[in-house]
XYZ file of C-alpha atoms in Angstrom:
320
model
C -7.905 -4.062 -49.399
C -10.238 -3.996 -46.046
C -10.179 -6.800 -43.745
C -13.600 -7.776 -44.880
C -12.536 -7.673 -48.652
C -9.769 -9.795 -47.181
C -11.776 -12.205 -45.869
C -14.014 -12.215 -48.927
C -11.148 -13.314 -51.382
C -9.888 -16.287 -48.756
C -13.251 -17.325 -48.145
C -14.000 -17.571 -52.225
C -10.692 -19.101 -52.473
C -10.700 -21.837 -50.407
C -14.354 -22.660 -51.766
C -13.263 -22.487 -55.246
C -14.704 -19.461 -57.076
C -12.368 -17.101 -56.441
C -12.116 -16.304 -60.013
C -15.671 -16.274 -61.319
C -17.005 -12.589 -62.352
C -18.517 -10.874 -59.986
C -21.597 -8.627 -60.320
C -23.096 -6.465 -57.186
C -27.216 -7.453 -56.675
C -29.090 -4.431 -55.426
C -29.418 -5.613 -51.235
C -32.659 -4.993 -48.768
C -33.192 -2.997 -46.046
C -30.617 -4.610 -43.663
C -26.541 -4.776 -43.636
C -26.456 -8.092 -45.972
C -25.126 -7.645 -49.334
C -25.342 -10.052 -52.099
C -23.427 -10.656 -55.033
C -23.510 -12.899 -57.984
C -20.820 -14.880 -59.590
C -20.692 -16.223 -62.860
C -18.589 -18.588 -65.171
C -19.949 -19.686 -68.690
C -23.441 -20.420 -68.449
C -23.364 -20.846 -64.244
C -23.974 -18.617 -61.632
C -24.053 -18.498 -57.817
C -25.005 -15.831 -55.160
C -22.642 -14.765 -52.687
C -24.088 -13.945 -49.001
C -22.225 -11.023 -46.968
C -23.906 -11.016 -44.043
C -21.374 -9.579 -41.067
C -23.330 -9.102 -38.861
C -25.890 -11.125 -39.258
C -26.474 -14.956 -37.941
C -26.216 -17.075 -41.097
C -26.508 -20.144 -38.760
C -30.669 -19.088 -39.099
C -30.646 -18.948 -43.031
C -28.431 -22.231 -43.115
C -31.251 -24.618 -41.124
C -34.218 -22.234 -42.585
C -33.075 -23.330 -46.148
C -32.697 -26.906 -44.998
C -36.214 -27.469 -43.929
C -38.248 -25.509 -46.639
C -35.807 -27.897 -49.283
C -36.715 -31.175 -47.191
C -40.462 -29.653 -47.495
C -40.715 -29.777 -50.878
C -40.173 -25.914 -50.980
C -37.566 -24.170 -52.951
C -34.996 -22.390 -50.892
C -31.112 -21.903 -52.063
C -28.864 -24.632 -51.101
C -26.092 -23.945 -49.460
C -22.817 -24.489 -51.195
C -20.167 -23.292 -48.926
C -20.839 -21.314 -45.837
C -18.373 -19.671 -43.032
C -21.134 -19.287 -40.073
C -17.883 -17.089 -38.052
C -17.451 -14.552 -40.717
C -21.203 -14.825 -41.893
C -20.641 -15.582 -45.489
C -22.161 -17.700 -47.768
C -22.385 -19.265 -50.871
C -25.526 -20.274 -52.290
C -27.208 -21.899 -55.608
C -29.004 -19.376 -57.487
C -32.293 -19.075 -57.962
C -33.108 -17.081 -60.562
C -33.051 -13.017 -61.415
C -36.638 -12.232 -61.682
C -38.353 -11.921 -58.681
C -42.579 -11.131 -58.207
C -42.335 -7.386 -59.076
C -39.939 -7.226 -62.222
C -42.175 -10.385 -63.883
C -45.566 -8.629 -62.936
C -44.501 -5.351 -64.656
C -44.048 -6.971 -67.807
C -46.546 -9.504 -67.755
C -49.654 -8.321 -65.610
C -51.785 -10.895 -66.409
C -50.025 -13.287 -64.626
C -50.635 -12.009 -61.294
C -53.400 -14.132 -60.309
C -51.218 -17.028 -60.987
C -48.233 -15.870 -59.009
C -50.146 -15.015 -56.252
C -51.861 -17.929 -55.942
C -49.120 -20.282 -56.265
C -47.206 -17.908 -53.186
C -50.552 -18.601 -51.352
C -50.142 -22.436 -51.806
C -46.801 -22.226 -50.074
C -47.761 -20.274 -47.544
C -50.760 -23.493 -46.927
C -47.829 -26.079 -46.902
C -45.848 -24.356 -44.440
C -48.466 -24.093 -41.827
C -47.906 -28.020 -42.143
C -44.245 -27.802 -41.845
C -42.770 -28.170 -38.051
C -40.677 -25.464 -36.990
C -37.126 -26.260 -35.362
C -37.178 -26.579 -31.267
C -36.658 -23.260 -29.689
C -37.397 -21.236 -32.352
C -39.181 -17.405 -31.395
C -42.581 -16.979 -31.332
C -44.737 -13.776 -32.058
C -46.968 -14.379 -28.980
C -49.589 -11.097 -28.598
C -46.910 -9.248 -26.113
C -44.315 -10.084 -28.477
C -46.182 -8.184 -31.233
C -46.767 -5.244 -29.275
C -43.561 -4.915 -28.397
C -42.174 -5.118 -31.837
C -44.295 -2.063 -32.977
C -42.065 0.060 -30.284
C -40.459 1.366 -33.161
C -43.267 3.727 -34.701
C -43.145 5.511 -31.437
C -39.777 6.057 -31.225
C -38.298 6.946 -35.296
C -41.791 7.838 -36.556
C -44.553 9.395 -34.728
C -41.795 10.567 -32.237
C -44.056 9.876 -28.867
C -44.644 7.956 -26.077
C -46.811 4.603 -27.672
C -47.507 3.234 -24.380
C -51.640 3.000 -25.021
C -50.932 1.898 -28.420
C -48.792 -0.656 -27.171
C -51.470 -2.128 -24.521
C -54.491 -1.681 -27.156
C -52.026 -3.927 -29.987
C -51.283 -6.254 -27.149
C -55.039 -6.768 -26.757
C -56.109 -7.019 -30.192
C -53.680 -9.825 -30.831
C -54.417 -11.447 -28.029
C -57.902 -11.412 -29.289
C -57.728 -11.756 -32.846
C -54.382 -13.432 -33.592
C -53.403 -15.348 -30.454
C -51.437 -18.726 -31.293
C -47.821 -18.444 -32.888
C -48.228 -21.972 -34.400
C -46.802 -21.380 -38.072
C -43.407 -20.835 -39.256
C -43.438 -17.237 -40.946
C -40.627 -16.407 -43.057
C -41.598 -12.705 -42.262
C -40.410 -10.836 -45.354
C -42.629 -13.132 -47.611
C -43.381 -10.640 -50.363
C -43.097 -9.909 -54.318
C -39.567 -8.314 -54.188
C -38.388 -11.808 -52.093
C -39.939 -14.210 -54.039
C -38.252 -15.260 -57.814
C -40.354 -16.652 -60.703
C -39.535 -19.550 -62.656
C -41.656 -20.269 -65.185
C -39.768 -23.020 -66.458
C -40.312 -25.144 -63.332
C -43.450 -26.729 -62.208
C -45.592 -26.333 -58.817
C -44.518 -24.776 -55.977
C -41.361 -25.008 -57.423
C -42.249 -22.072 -59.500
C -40.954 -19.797 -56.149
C -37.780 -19.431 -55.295
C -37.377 -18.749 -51.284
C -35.071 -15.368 -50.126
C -34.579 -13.448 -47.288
C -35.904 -16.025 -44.401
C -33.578 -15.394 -42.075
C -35.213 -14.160 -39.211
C -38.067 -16.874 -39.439
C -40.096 -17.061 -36.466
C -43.425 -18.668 -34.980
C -46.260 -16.641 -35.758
C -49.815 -16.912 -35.861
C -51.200 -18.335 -39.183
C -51.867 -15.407 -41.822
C -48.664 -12.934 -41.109
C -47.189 -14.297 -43.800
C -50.303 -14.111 -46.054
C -50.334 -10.387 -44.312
C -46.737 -9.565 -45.495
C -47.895 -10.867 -49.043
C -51.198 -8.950 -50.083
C -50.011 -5.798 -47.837
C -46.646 -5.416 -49.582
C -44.819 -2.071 -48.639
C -43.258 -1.699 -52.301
C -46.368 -2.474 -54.176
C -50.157 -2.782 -54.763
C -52.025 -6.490 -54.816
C -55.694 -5.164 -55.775
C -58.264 -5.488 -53.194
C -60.655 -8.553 -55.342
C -57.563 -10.428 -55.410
C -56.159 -9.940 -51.890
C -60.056 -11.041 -50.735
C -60.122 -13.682 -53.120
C -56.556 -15.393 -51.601
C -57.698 -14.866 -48.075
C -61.069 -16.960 -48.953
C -59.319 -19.440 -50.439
C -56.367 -19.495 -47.644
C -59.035 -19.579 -45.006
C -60.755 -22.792 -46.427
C -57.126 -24.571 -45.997
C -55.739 -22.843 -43.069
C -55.440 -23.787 -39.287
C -57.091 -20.173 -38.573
C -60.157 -21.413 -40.593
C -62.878 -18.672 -41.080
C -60.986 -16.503 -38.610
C -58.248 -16.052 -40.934
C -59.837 -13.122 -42.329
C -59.684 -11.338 -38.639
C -56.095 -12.574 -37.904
C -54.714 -11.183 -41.341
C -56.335 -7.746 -40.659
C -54.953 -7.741 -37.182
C -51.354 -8.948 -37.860
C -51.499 -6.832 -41.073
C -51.666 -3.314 -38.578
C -49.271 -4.952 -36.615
C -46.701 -5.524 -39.217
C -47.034 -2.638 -41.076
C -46.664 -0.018 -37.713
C -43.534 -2.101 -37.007
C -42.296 -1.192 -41.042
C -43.232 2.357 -40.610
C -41.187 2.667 -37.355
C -38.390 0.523 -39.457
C -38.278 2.817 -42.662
C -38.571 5.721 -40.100
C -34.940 4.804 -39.098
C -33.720 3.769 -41.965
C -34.350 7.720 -43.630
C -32.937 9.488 -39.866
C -29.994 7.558 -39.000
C -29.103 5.292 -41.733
C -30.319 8.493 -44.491
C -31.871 6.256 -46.620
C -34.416 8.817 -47.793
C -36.082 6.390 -50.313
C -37.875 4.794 -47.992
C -39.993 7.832 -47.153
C -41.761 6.910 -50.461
C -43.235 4.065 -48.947
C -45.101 5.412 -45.721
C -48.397 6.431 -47.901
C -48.578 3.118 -49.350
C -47.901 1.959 -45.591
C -50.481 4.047 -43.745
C -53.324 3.320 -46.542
C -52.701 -0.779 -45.694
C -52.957 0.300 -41.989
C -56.107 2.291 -42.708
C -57.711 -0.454 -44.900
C -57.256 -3.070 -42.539
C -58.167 -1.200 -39.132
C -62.004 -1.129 -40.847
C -62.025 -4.055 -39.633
C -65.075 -4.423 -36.626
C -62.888 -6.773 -34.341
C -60.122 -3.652 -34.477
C -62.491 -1.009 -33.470
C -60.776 -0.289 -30.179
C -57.378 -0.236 -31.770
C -58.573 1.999 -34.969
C -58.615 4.973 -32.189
C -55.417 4.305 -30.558
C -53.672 4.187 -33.647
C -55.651 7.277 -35.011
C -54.943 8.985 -31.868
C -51.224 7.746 -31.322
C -49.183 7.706 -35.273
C -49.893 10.926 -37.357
C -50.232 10.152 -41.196
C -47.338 10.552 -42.847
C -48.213 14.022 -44.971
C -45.551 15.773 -46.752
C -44.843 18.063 -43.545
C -44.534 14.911 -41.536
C -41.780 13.136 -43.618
C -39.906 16.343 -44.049
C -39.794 16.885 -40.091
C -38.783 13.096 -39.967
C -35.322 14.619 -41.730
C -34.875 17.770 -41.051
């Protein structure tokens, strides 16, 4: 047994569930690994996170719940060994519901949007990061160096600018990862409750729309275009962004989705995760979209000049 198997089985022990089945759940992009356990007719998720800070997750959950939001709660939790027991949620997140019942996207979609509305009211905990414009640029350092392979250092000044222009005040909590793969469906519930919160770890203070960004430009699937314009509307008639919203999501949208192609980049070359090669078309097409934008003229033409598309020769050199 390895010392982190080991630590596993004392950790499950002393909280109790040591001999409930145990059943892998397919993980995300980082080193946490999830796992569910089940007795009878209950079930709870296991968090392996070992090198993660599970301190974050633990007072994340505990605001969206006193919110009215529904995050896990936390059963038993060892913040030293970065494990975690929490209450689950549910097994059908966005993507598997929406490819067997279609005609319910509006509705999910919606409902996600409605969340994202409450927690631009929700205050975030003292000292938490913010995505301030030089912040952002920085962030997208990535593309340059496990993607496009080359100095970014325009691209870097022209992002900096655009945010500072379009997308300037990190006043909202983001959850970041706030997409259809993260988000579980439960029809049985009412409201907002409807959404079950994951993968919020790494919240941080962002200007309001990267969230709705992360949403409607999802990496692993397509939200189509009437719908994505319709949410923004809507979001921008609510939001503390107002009519700029649709400006701020455009901007943080090329932002975010730079940073992801510099992300996956590394994930295929040094972690050789080649799967995620799929996703750069899908990627580049959101960046494309969104750069149409007139306030992003400037930063259209760094980007075009700076990040080749990612063509078949591209992602094979990206391996080879």
């Amino acid at each position: 047994m390895s010392d982190r198997a080991a630590q596993i089985e004392s950790f499950l022990t002393a909280s109790g569930f040591k001999d409930w089945n145990r059943s892998q759940i397919a993980g995300d992009a980082s080193a946490r690994r999830y796992m569910r356990l089940s007795k009878a007719d209950q079930s709870i998720i296991l968090m392996d996170a070992p090198d993660g800070d599970t301190r974050s997750f633990a007072q994340i959950a505990q605001l969206l719940t006193q919110n009215g939001l529904r995050a896990p709660e936390i059963l038993a939790h060892d913040a030293i060994s970065g494990l975690m027991l929490l209450t689950d949620l549910g097994e059908t997140h966005f993507a598997d519901w929406l490819n067997n019942s279609p005609q319910d996207t509006k509705t999910l979609y919606q409902t996600a949007a409605e969340i994202l509305l409450r927690l631009e009211s929700i205050p975030a905990p003292d000292g938490m990061k913010a995505m301030t414009p030089s912040v952002g640029a920085d962030m997208i350092s990535i593309v340059g160096e496990h993607y496009s392979k080359k100095p970014t250092t325009d691209l870097h000044q022209e992002m900096e600018r655009a945010l500072a222009q379009c997308a300037p005040n990190p006043t909202v909590l983001a959850l970041r990862d706030f997409h259809a793969e993260n988000l579980i469906w439960r029809p049985a519930q009412s409201g907002m409750d409807r959404v079950g919160l994951l993968d919020f770890q790494d919240a941080f203070l962002a200007p309001a729309g990267y969230d709705l960004a992360s949403l409607l430009r999802d990496a692993r699937r397509d939200v189509a275009e009437p719908l994505a314009e319709e949410l923004i509307a809507y979001a921008s008639e609510r939001s503390k962004a107002g009519q700029n919203l649709p400006t701020a999501v455009a901007c943080l949208s090329v932002q975010r989705n730079l940073r992801i192609l510099g992300v996956f980049a590394r994930l295929a070359t040094e972690m050789k995760k080649a799967r995620y090669l799929a996703f750069m078309p899908r990627l580049w097409g959101h960046i494309l979209h969104d750069l149409q934008h007139p306030a992003l003229h400037d930063l259209k033409q760094v980007v075009l000049d700076t990040i080749p598309p990612p063509t078949s020769a591209h992602l094979e050199s990206l391996t080879a």
